[in-house]
Protein backbone atom coordinates (compact mmCIF):
# COMPACT_ATOMS: atom_id res chain seq x y z
CA MET A 1 119.21 108.96 94.76
CA ILE A 2 116.01 107.18 95.90
CA HIS A 3 113.88 106.15 92.95
CA LEU A 4 110.39 106.14 94.53
CA SER A 5 108.83 107.88 97.52
CA ILE A 6 105.40 106.79 98.75
CA ILE A 7 103.68 109.16 101.02
CA ILE A 8 100.77 107.93 103.19
CA PRO A 9 98.79 110.47 105.28
CA SER A 10 97.12 108.94 108.37
CA TYR A 11 94.73 110.01 111.01
CA LYS A 12 93.82 107.49 113.75
CA ASN A 13 94.55 104.74 111.13
CA ALA A 14 97.23 102.64 113.07
CA SER A 15 95.28 99.47 112.64
CA VAL A 16 94.55 100.15 109.03
CA LEU A 17 98.24 100.72 108.28
CA GLU A 18 99.19 97.53 110.12
CA ASN A 19 96.82 95.51 108.01
CA ASN A 20 97.76 97.05 104.68
CA LEU A 21 101.37 97.97 104.88
CA PRO A 22 102.48 94.36 104.47
CA TYR A 23 100.82 94.23 101.04
CA LEU A 24 102.71 97.38 99.98
CA PHE A 25 106.15 96.20 101.22
CA GLN A 26 105.67 92.72 99.90
CA ASN A 27 105.33 94.29 96.40
CA LEU A 28 108.03 96.94 96.82
CA MET A 29 110.52 94.41 97.99
CA GLN A 30 110.08 92.60 94.59
CA CYS A 31 111.05 95.70 92.58
CA ASN A 32 114.59 96.40 91.53
CA PHE A 33 114.77 100.02 92.59
CA SER A 34 115.32 102.03 95.82
CA PHE A 35 112.29 103.32 97.72
CA GLU A 36 111.11 105.00 100.90
CA VAL A 37 107.68 104.88 102.50
CA ILE A 38 106.73 108.00 104.49
CA VAL A 39 103.88 107.87 106.98
CA VAL A 40 102.56 111.27 108.04
CA ASP A 41 100.56 111.31 111.23
CA ASP A 42 98.00 114.13 111.04
CA GLY A 43 97.88 114.67 114.80
CA SER A 44 96.23 111.40 115.66
CA ASN A 45 96.88 111.67 119.44
CA ASP A 46 96.66 107.89 119.67
CA ASN A 47 99.43 107.38 122.31
CA GLY A 48 102.08 106.66 119.73
CA LYS A 49 100.33 103.81 117.97
CA THR A 50 100.78 105.18 114.44
CA LYS A 51 104.44 105.71 115.14
CA GLU A 52 104.73 102.06 116.42
CA VAL A 53 103.33 100.70 113.25
CA ALA A 54 105.42 103.03 111.08
CA ASP A 55 108.59 101.89 112.97
CA LYS A 56 107.64 98.25 112.70
CA PHE A 57 107.66 98.49 108.86
CA ASN A 58 110.83 100.75 108.85
CA CYS A 59 108.76 103.73 107.44
CA ILE A 60 109.84 107.31 107.78
CA TYR A 61 107.52 108.77 110.39
CA ILE A 62 106.52 112.47 110.37
CA LEU A 63 104.19 113.87 113.01
CA SER A 64 101.98 116.95 112.55
CA GLU A 65 101.32 118.32 116.00
CA GLN A 66 97.85 119.46 115.07
CA ASN A 67 95.13 117.69 113.05
CA LYS A 68 94.95 120.01 110.01
CA GLY A 69 93.67 117.56 107.30
CA LYS A 70 94.81 115.38 104.54
CA GLY A 71 96.18 118.24 102.46
CA ASN A 72 98.55 119.39 105.10
CA ALA A 73 99.76 115.78 105.75
CA VAL A 74 100.38 115.09 102.18
CA ARG A 75 102.24 118.37 101.76
CA LEU A 76 104.49 117.52 104.72
CA GLY A 77 105.34 114.18 103.32
CA MET A 78 106.07 115.54 99.85
CA GLN A 79 108.33 118.29 101.17
CA ASN A 80 110.41 115.74 103.05
CA ALA A 81 110.49 113.15 100.27
CA LYS A 82 113.77 112.34 98.49
CA GLY A 83 112.49 110.25 95.62
CA ARG A 84 112.97 110.88 91.95
CA PHE A 85 109.25 110.01 91.70
CA ARG A 86 106.66 110.67 94.40
CA ILE A 87 103.31 109.01 94.92
CA PHE A 88 100.72 109.58 97.57
CA THR A 89 98.01 107.21 98.44
CA ASP A 90 95.69 106.31 101.45
CA ALA A 91 96.39 104.38 104.61
CA ASP A 92 94.50 101.37 103.40
CA VAL A 93 96.64 101.21 100.18
CA PRO A 94 93.36 101.17 98.33
CA TYR A 95 94.60 100.31 94.88
CA GLN A 96 96.43 97.25 93.29
CA PHE A 97 100.21 97.61 93.15
CA THR A 98 100.00 97.12 89.43
CA ASN A 99 98.46 100.59 89.28
CA VAL A 100 101.53 101.95 91.16
CA LYS A 101 103.83 100.26 88.63
CA ASN A 102 101.76 101.66 85.72
CA MET A 103 102.02 105.11 87.26
CA LEU A 104 105.81 104.77 87.43
CA HIS A 105 105.93 103.75 83.88
CA TYR A 106 104.28 106.93 82.69
CA LEU A 107 106.26 109.15 85.01
CA ASP A 108 109.60 107.55 84.04
CA PHE A 109 109.64 106.23 80.51
CA LYS A 110 106.83 108.32 79.13
CA GLU A 111 108.02 111.40 81.07
CA PHE A 112 104.71 112.82 82.17
CA ASP A 113 104.82 115.47 84.88
CA MET A 114 101.88 114.13 86.84
CA VAL A 115 100.11 110.82 86.66
CA VAL A 116 96.69 110.35 88.42
CA GLY A 117 94.39 107.51 89.01
CA ASP A 118 90.90 107.96 87.35
CA ARG A 119 88.11 105.81 88.72
CA THR A 120 85.85 106.87 85.90
CA LEU A 121 87.96 105.22 83.05
CA LYS A 122 86.30 102.24 81.51
CA ASP A 123 89.09 99.75 82.64
CA SER A 124 88.80 100.98 86.29
CA LYS A 125 87.07 98.81 88.90
CA TYR A 126 85.92 101.03 91.65
CA PHE A 127 82.39 102.49 91.73
CA SER A 128 80.70 99.00 91.72
CA GLU A 129 82.72 98.08 94.78
CA ILE A 130 81.64 100.91 97.20
CA THR A 131 78.40 102.16 98.78
CA ALA A 132 75.77 103.82 96.60
CA SER A 133 75.91 107.08 98.65
CA ARG A 134 79.62 107.40 98.32
CA SER A 135 79.53 106.68 94.64
CA ILE A 136 76.89 109.37 94.01
CA GLY A 137 78.58 111.87 96.20
CA SER A 138 81.93 111.38 94.50
CA LYS A 139 80.36 111.60 90.99
CA ILE A 140 78.52 114.86 91.85
CA PHE A 141 81.51 116.46 93.31
CA SER A 142 83.81 115.38 90.53
CA PHE A 143 81.32 116.68 87.86
CA ILE A 144 81.27 120.09 89.53
CA VAL A 145 85.02 120.24 89.94
CA GLY A 146 85.68 118.94 86.37
CA ARG A 147 83.29 121.32 84.78
CA PHE A 148 84.21 124.51 86.68
CA ILE A 149 87.64 124.20 88.20
CA ALA A 150 89.96 121.36 87.03
CA GLY A 151 90.15 121.85 83.28
CA GLY A 152 87.78 119.01 82.28
CA GLN A 153 89.47 116.49 84.62
CA PHE A 154 86.39 114.75 86.11
CA ASP A 155 88.00 112.49 88.93
CA THR A 156 90.09 114.65 91.14
CA GLN A 157 89.65 112.75 94.30
CA CYS A 158 91.14 109.29 93.45
CA GLY A 159 93.59 108.39 96.20
CA LEU A 160 96.55 107.69 93.99
CA LYS A 161 98.56 110.43 92.47
CA GLY A 162 102.18 110.67 91.35
CA PHE A 163 104.66 113.37 90.35
CA ARG A 164 108.26 113.78 89.04
CA ASP A 165 110.36 115.32 91.80
CA SER A 166 110.68 118.80 90.34
CA VAL A 167 106.99 118.96 89.74
CA ALA A 168 106.14 117.88 93.32
CA ASP A 169 108.63 120.47 94.62
CA ASP A 170 106.83 123.19 92.61
CA LEU A 171 103.21 122.17 93.43
CA PHE A 172 103.58 121.48 97.09
CA SER A 173 105.74 124.61 97.65
CA VAL A 174 102.65 126.76 96.77
CA SER A 175 99.64 124.61 97.70
CA ARG A 176 97.64 126.03 100.56
CA ILE A 177 94.56 123.77 101.12
CA ASN A 178 94.89 121.70 104.19
CA GLY A 179 91.73 119.39 103.67
CA PHE A 180 90.57 116.93 101.09
CA THR A 181 90.35 119.59 98.41
CA LEU A 182 94.10 119.65 98.06
CA ASP A 183 93.62 117.23 95.17
CA VAL A 184 91.57 119.74 93.32
CA GLU A 185 94.07 122.47 94.04
CA LEU A 186 96.94 120.44 92.65
CA PHE A 187 94.99 119.84 89.41
CA TYR A 188 94.24 123.50 89.12
CA ILE A 189 97.83 124.68 89.61
CA ALA A 190 99.11 121.92 87.34
CA TYR A 191 96.75 122.89 84.53
CA LYS A 192 97.76 126.55 84.94
CA ARG A 193 101.38 125.51 84.73
CA ASN A 194 100.65 123.41 81.57
CA TYR A 195 102.07 120.28 83.09
CA ASP A 196 101.53 117.09 81.13
CA ILE A 197 98.96 115.02 83.05
CA LYS A 198 98.17 111.33 82.39
CA CYS A 199 95.12 109.57 83.77
CA ILE A 200 95.24 105.89 84.32
CA PRO A 201 92.59 103.30 85.34
CA VAL A 202 92.68 101.84 88.88
CA GLU A 203 91.50 98.77 90.42
CA LEU A 204 90.23 98.89 94.16
CA ARG A 205 91.74 96.32 96.50
CA SER A 206 90.82 97.77 99.93
CA ASN A 207 88.30 100.09 101.39
CA ASP A 208 89.38 99.75 105.04
CA GLY A 209 90.51 103.35 105.68
CA ASN A 210 87.53 105.29 104.42
CA SER A 211 86.84 108.03 106.94
CA VAL A 212 85.06 110.45 104.52
CA ASN A 213 81.65 111.74 105.54
CA VAL A 214 80.04 112.32 102.08
CA LEU A 215 77.83 115.14 103.22
CA LEU A 216 80.00 116.92 105.81
CA HIS A 217 83.27 116.70 103.81
CA GLY A 218 81.43 117.40 100.54
CA VAL A 219 80.11 120.63 101.82
CA LYS A 220 83.50 121.75 103.16
CA MET A 221 85.07 120.81 99.85
CA LEU A 222 82.54 122.98 97.84
CA PHE A 223 83.44 125.97 100.03
CA ASP A 224 87.09 125.41 99.35
CA LEU A 225 86.61 125.68 95.62
CA PRO A 226 86.25 129.50 95.34
CA LYS A 227 89.28 129.77 97.61
CA ILE A 228 91.42 127.98 95.04
CA VAL A 229 90.33 130.41 92.29
CA PHE A 230 90.85 133.35 94.63
CA ASN A 231 94.33 132.14 95.50
CA PHE A 232 95.19 131.94 91.77
CA TYR A 233 94.12 135.39 90.88
CA THR A 234 95.70 136.97 93.99
CA LYS A 235 99.08 135.33 92.77
CA LYS A 236 99.37 133.06 95.77
CA TYR A 237 100.30 130.14 93.51
CA ASN A 238 103.19 132.07 91.80
CA ARG A 239 106.41 129.97 91.76
CA LYS A 240 108.54 130.38 94.81
CA ASN A 241 111.73 130.59 92.86
CA GLY A 242 110.40 133.51 90.92
């Protein structure tokens, strides 16, 4: 059985992948466990450039025929993953590999169901490294989500999250959000399932792949929040196996 699956959603990020996948593979090759890296192309329509990069690094390549959003891409990757532990991150591999190893430690030896990066923890190095507008936007959205949706978890949008295989199978079989708010949806369902969640500090290493429009995507995400609550109370998140 494969030990670790890393899922990377990508939309028109072929050059970003080419610049940052070497860092990821350099570190993975030094680990004494089996792994797979899955690149999910979210309908980039880039004349096969994303596939070329994925093939160059021997990644598993999955194509979504339409651009539906990060949530759909991550879900496709998770549903095709074979790893005992499954982590998704962004195309620029934004966090230090030591954060990935720390995540695996808590998933494996500490047996947490879900381990997530939290940029607000005191040992994290993130907000001082990005633009003020993005920092403020992230903090406002995280406060709203943490207060009203995600059970007190204030940083839902960190691009590093990991799951045990059975937990990933459960969460991604019922998740419905196709955009960036998938992260919030995962927290919401996980809390309702009483899964054990561990937050870990993260250290930013790259910000090459940031395609988030703080205002535009922020508004769309806020409109998704009541959909998550509605889905729960209309039993759309009930387990598929009964």
